[in-house]
Short mmCIF file of N, CA and C in Angstrom, two decimals:
data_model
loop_
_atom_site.label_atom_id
_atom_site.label_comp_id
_atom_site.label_asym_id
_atom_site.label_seq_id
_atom_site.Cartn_x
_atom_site.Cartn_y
_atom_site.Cartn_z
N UNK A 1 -14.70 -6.23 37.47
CA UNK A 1 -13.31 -5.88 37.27
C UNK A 1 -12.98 -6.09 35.78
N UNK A 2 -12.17 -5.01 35.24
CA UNK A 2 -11.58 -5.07 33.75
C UNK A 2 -10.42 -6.13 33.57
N UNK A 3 -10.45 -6.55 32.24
CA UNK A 3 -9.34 -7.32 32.29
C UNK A 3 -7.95 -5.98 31.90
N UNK A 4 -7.02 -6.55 31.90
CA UNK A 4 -5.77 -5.90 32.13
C UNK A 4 -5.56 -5.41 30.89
N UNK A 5 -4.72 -4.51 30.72
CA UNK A 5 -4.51 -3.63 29.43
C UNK A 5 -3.70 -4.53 28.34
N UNK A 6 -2.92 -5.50 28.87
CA UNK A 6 -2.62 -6.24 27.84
C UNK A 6 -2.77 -7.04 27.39
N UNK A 7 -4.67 -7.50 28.02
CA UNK A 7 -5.97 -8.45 27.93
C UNK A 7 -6.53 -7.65 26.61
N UNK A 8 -6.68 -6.51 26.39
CA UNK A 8 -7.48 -6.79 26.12
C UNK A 8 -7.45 -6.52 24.52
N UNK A 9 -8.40 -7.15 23.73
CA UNK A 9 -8.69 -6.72 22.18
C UNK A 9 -8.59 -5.48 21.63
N UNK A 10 -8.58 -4.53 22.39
CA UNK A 10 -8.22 -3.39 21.37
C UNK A 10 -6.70 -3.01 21.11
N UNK A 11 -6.11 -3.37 22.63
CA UNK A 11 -4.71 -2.83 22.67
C UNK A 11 -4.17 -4.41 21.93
N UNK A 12 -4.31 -5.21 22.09
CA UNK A 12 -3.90 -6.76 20.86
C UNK A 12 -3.45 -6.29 19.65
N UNK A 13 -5.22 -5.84 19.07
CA UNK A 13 -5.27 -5.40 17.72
C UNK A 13 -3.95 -4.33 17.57
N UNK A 14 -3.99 -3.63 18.18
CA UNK A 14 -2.73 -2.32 17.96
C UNK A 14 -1.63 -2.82 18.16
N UNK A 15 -0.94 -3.55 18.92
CA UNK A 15 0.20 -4.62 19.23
C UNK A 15 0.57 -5.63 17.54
N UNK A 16 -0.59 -5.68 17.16
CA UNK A 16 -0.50 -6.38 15.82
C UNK A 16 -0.35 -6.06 14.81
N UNK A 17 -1.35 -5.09 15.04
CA UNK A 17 -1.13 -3.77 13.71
C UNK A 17 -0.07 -3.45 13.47
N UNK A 18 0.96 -2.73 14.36
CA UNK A 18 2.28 -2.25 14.50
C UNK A 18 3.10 -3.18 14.27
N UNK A 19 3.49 -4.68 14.83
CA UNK A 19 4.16 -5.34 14.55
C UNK A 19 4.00 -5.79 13.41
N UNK A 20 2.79 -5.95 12.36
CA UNK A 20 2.69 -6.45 11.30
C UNK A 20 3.33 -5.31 10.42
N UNK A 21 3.31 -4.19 10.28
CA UNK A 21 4.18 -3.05 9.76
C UNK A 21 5.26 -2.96 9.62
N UNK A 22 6.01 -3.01 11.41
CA UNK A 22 7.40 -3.33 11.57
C UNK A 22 8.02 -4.48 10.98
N UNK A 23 7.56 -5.47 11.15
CA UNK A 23 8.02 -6.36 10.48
C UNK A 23 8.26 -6.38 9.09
N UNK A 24 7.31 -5.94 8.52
CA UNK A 24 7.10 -5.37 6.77
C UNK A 24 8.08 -4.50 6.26
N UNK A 25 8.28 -3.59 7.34
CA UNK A 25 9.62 -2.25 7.14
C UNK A 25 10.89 -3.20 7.21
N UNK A 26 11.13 -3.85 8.22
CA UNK A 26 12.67 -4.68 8.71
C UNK A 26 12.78 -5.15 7.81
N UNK A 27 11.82 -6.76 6.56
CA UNK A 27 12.18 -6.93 5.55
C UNK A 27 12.75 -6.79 4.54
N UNK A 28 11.71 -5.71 4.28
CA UNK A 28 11.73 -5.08 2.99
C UNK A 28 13.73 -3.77 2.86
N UNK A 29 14.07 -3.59 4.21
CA UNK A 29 15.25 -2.66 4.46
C UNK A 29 16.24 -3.88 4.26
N UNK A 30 16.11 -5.67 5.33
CA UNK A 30 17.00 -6.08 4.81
C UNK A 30 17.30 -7.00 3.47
N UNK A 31 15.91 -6.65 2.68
CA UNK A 31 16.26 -7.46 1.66
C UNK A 31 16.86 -5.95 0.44
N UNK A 32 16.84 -5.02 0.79
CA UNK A 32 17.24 -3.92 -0.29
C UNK A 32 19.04 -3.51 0.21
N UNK A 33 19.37 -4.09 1.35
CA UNK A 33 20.82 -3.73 2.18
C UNK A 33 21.70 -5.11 1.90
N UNK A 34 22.21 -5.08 1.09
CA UNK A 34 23.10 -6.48 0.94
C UNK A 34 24.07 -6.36 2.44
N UNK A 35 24.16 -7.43 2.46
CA UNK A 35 25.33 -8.26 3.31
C UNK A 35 26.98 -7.73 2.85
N UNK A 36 27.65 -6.70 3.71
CA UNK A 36 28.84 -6.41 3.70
C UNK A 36 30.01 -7.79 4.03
N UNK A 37 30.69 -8.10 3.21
CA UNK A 37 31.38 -9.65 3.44
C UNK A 37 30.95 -10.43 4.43
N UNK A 38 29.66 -10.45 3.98
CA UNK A 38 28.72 -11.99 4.94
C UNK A 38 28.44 -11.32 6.34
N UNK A 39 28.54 -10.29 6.44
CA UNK A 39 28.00 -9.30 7.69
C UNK A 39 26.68 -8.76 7.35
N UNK A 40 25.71 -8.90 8.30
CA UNK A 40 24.33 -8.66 7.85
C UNK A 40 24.08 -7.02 8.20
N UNK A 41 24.52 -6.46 7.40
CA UNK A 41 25.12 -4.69 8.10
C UNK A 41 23.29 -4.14 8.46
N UNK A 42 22.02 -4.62 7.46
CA UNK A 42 20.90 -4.09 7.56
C UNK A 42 20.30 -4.58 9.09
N UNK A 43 20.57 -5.73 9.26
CA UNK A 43 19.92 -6.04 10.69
C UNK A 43 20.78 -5.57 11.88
N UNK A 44 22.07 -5.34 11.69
CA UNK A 44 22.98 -4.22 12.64
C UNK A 44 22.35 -3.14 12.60
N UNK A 45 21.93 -2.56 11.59
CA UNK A 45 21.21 -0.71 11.47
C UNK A 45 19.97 -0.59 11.90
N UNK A 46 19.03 -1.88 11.54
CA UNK A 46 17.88 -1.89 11.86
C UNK A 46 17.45 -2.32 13.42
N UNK A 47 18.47 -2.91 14.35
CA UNK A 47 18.49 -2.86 15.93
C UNK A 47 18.80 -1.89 16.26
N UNK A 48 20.04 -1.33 16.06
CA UNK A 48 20.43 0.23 16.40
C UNK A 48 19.54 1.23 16.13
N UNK A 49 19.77 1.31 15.41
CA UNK A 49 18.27 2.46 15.37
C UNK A 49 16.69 2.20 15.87
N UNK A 50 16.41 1.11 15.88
CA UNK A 50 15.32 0.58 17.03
C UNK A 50 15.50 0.97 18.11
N UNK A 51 16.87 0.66 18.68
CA UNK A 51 16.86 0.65 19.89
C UNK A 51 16.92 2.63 20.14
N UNK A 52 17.11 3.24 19.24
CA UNK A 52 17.33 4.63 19.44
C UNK A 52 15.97 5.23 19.24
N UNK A 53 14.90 4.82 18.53
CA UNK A 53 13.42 5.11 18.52
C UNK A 53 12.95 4.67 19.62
N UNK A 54 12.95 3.58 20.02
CA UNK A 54 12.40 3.51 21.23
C UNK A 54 12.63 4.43 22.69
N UNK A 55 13.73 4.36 22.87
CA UNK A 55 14.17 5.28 23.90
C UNK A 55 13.80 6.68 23.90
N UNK A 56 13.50 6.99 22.88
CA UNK A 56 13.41 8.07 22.11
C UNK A 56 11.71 8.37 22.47
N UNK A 57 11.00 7.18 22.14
CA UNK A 57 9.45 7.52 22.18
C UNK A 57 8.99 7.49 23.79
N UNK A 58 9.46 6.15 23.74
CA UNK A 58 9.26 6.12 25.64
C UNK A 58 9.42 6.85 26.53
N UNK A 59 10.46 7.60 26.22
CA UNK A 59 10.99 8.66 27.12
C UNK A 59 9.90 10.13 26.63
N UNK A 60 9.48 10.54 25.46
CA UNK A 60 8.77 11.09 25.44
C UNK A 60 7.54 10.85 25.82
N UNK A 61 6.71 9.88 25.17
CA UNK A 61 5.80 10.14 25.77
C UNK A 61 5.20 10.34 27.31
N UNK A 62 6.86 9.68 28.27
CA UNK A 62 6.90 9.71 29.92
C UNK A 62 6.73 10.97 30.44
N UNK A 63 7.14 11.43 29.31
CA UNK A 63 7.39 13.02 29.75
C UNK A 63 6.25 13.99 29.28
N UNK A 64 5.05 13.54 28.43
CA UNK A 64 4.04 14.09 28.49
C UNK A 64 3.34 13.91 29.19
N UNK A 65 3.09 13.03 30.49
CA UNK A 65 2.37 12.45 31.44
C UNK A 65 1.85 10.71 31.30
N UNK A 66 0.96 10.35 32.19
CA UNK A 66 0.60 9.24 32.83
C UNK A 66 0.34 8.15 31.97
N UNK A 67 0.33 7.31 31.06
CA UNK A 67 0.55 6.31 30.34
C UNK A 67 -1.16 5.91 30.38
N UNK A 68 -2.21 6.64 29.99
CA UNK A 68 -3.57 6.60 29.79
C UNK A 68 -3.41 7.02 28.29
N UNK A 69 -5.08 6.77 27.69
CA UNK A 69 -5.50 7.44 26.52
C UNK A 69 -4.75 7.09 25.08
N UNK A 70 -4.52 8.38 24.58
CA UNK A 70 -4.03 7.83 23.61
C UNK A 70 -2.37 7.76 23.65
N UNK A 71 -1.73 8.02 24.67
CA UNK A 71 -0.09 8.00 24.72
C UNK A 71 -0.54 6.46 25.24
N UNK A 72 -1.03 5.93 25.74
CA UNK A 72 -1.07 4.47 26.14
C UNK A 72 -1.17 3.57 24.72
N UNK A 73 -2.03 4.48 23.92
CA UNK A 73 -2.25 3.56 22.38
C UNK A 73 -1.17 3.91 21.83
N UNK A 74 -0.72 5.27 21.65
CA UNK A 74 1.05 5.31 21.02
C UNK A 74 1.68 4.23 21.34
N UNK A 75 1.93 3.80 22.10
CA UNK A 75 2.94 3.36 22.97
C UNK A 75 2.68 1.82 23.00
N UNK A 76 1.92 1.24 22.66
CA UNK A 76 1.88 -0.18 22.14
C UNK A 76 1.62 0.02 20.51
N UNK A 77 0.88 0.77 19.93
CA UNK A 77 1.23 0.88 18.47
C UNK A 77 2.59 0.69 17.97
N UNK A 78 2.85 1.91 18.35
CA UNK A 78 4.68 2.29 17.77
C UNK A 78 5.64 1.30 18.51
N UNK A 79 5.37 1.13 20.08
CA UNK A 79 6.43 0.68 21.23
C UNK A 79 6.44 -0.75 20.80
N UNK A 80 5.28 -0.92 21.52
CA UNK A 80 5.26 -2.66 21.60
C UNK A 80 5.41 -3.22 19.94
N UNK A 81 4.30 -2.70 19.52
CA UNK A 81 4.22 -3.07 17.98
C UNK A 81 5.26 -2.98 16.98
N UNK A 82 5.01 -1.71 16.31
CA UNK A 82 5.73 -1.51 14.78
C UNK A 82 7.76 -1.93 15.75
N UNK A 83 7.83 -1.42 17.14
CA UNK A 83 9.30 -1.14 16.82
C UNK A 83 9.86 -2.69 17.25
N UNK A 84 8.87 -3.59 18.16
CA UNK A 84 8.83 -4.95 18.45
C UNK A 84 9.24 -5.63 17.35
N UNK A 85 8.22 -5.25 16.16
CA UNK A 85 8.17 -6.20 14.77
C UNK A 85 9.36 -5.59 14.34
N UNK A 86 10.22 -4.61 13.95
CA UNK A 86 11.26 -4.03 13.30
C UNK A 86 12.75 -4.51 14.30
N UNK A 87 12.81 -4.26 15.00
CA UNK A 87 13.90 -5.08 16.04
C UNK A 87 13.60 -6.15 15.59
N UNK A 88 14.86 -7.00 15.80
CA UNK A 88 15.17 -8.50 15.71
C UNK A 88 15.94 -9.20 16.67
N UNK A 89 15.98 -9.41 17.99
CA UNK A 89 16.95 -10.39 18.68
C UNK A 89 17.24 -11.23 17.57
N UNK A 90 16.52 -12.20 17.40
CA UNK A 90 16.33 -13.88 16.55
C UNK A 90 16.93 -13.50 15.72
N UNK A 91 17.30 -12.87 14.78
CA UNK A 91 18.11 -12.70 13.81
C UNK A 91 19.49 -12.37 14.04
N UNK A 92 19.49 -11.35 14.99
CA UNK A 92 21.04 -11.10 15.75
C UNK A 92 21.49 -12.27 16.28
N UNK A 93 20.83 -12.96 16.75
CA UNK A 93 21.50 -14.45 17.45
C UNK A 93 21.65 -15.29 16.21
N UNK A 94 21.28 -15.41 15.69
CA UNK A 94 20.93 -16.30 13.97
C UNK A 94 22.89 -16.37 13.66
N UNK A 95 22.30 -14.53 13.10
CA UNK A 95 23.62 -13.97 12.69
C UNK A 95 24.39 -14.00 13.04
N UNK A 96 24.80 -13.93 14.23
CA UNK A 96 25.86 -14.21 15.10
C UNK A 96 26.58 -15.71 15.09
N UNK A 97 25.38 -16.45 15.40
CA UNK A 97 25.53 -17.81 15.40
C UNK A 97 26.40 -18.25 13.80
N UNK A 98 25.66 -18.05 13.26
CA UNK A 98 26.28 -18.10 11.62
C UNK A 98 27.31 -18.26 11.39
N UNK A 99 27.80 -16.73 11.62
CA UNK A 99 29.55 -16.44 11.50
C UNK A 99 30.74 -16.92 12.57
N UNK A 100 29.72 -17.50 13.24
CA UNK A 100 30.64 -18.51 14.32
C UNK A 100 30.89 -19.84 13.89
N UNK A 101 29.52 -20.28 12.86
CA UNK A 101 29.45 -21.45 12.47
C UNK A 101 30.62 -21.35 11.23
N UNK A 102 30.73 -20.03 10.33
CA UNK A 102 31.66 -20.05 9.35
C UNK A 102 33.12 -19.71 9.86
N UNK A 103 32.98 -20.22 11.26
CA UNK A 103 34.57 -20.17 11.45
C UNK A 103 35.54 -18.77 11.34
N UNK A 104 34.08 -17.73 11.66
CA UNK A 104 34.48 -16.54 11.52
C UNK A 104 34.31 -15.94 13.38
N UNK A 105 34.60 -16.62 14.28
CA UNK A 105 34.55 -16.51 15.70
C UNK A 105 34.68 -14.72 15.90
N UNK A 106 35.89 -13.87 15.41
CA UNK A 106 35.88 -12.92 16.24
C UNK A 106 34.68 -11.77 15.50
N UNK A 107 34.48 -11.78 14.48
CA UNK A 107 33.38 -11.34 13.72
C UNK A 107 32.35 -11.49 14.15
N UNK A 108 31.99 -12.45 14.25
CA UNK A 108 30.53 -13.06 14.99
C UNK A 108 30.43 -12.60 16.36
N UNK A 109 31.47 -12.72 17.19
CA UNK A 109 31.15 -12.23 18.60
C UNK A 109 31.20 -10.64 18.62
N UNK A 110 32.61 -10.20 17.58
CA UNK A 110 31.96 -8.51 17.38
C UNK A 110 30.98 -8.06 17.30
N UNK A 111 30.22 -8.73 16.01
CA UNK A 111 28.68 -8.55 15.63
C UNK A 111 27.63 -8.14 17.23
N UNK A 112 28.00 -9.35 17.62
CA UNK A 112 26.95 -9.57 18.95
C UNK A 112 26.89 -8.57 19.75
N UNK A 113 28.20 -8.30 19.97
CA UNK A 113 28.71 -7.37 21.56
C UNK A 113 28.28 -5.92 20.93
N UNK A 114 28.96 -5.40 19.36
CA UNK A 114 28.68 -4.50 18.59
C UNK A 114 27.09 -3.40 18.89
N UNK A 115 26.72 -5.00 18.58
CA UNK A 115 24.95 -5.01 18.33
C UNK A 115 24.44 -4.38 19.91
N UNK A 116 24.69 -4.74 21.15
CA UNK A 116 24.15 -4.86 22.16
C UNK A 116 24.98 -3.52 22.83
N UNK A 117 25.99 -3.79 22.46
CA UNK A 117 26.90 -2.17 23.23
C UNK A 117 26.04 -0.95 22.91
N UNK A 118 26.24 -1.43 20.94
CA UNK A 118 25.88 0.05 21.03
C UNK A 118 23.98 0.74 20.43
N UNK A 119 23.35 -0.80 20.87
CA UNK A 119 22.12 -0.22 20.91
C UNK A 119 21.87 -0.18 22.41
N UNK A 120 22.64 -0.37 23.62
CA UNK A 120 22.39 0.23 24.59
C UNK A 120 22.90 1.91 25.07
N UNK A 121 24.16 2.58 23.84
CA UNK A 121 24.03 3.83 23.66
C UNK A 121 23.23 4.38 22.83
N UNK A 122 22.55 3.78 22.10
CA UNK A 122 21.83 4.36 21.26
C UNK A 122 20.05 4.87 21.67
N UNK A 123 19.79 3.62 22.54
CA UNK A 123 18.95 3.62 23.96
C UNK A 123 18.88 4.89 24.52
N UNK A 124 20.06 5.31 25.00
CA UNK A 124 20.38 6.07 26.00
C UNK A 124 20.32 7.83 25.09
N UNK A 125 20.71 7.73 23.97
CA UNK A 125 20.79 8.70 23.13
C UNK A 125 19.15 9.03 22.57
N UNK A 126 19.08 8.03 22.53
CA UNK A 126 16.90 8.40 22.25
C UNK A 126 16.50 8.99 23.52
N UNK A 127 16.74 8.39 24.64
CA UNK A 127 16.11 9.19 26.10
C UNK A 127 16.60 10.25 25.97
N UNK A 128 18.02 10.53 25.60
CA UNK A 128 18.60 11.52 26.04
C UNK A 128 17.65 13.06 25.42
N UNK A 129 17.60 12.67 23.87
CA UNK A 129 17.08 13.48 23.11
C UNK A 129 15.28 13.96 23.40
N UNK A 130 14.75 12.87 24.09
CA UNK A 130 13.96 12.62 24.49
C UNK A 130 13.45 13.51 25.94
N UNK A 131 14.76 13.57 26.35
CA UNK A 131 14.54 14.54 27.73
C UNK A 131 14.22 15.81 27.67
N UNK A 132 14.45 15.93 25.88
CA UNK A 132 14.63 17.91 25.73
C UNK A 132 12.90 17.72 25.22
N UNK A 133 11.95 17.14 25.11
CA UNK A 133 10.82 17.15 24.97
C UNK A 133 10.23 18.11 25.84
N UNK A 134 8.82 18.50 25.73
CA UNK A 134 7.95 19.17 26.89
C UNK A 134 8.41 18.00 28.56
N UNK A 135 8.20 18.47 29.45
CA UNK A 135 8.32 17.85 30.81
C UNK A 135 7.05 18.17 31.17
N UNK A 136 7.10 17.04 32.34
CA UNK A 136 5.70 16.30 32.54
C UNK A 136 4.53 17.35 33.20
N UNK A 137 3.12 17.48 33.22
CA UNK A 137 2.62 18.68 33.73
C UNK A 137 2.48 18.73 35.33
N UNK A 138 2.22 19.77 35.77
CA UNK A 138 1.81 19.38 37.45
C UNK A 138 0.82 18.93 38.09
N UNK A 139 0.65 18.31 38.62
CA UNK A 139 -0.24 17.65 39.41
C UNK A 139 -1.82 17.91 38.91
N UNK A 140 -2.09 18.97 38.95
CA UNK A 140 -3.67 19.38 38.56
C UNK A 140 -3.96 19.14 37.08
N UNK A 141 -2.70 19.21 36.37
CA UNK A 141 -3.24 19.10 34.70
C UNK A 141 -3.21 17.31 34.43
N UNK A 142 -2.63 16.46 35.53
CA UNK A 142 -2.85 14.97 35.39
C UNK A 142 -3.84 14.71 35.40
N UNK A 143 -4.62 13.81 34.50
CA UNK A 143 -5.66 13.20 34.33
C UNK A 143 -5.37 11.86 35.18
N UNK A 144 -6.32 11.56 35.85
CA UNK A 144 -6.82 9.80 35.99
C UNK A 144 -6.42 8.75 35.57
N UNK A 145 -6.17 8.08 36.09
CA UNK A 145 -5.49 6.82 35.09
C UNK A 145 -7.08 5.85 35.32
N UNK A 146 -7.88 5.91 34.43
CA UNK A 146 -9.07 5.00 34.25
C UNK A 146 -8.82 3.83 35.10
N UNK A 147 -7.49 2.85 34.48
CA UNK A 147 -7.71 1.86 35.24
C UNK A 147 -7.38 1.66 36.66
N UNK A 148 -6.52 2.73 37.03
CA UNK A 148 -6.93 2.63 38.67
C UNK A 148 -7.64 2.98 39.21
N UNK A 149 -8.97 3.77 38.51
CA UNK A 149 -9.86 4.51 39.10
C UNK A 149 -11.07 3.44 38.88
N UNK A 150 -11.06 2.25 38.12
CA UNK A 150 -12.06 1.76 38.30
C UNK A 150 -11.55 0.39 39.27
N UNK A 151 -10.01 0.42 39.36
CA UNK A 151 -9.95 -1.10 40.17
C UNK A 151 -9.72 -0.42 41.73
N UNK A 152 -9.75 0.79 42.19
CA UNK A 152 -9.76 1.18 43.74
C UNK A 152 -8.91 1.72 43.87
N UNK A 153 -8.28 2.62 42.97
CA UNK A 153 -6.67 2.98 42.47
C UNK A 153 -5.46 2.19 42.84
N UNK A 154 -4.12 2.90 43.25
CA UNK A 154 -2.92 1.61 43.02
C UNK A 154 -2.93 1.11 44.26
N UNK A 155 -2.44 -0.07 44.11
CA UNK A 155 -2.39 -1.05 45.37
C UNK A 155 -0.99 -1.11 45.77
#
């Protein structure tokens, strides 16, 4: 029996790869985006729009078929990885926390709710856009999913 896809060393390496990138991009955007009156406006843009790539990829690549091959390596490269490392919870909570600490309460909780409202439309706006992609093929042009074909298929 194989170990599991998120066992193993190759898909790691790609999980790392990507996040070591993403992370490199998020930096480098919020150290070039100053702080709008102590509002961290780059890590607001840089969740939002995360959250709109993602939805965006996921939903496509769902829609090219079965989560094998190389849409399986997309999809922890870009997914798990680069957009993992580029998103920031920890910093949104940071931030948040911050401007609560500076006695800036309704700011800080704007920030938060801001942050989460509207990268859950923004979510929804990546799928959405995402839906006008190719749709998924029929039955005969699906390939195998390797790993259920070597563990006795799905259980």
């Amino acid at each position: 029996m194989s170990r599991p896809v998120h066992l193993r060393a190759a898909y790691l390496g790609l999980a790392v790869a990507g996040g070591t990138v993403g992370t490199a991009v998020r930096e480098g955007i919020s150290l070039a985006v100053p702080e709008f009156d102590g509002i961290p406006v780059a890590i607001f843009g840089i969740n939002i729009l995360g959250a709109f790539l993602l939805g965006l990829l996921l939903e496509s690549l769902a829609r090219r078929g079965p989560d094998v091959g190389g849409r399986r390596r997309l999809r922890i490269l870009v997914g798990t990885g680069f957009m993992g490392g580029f998103t920031t919870y920890s910093a949104l909570a940071t931030d948040a926390a911050s401007l609560l600490g500076e006695g800036r309460a309704g700011i800080g909780i704007g920030y938060g709710l801001a942050t989460v409202v509207l990268g859950g439309l923004a979510t929804w706006a990546g799928i959405a856009l995402g839906t006008l992609r190719r749709s998924r093929p029929d039955a005969s042009e699906v390939p195998v999913d390797p790993d259920l074909a070597e563990n006795g298929g799905p259980r």
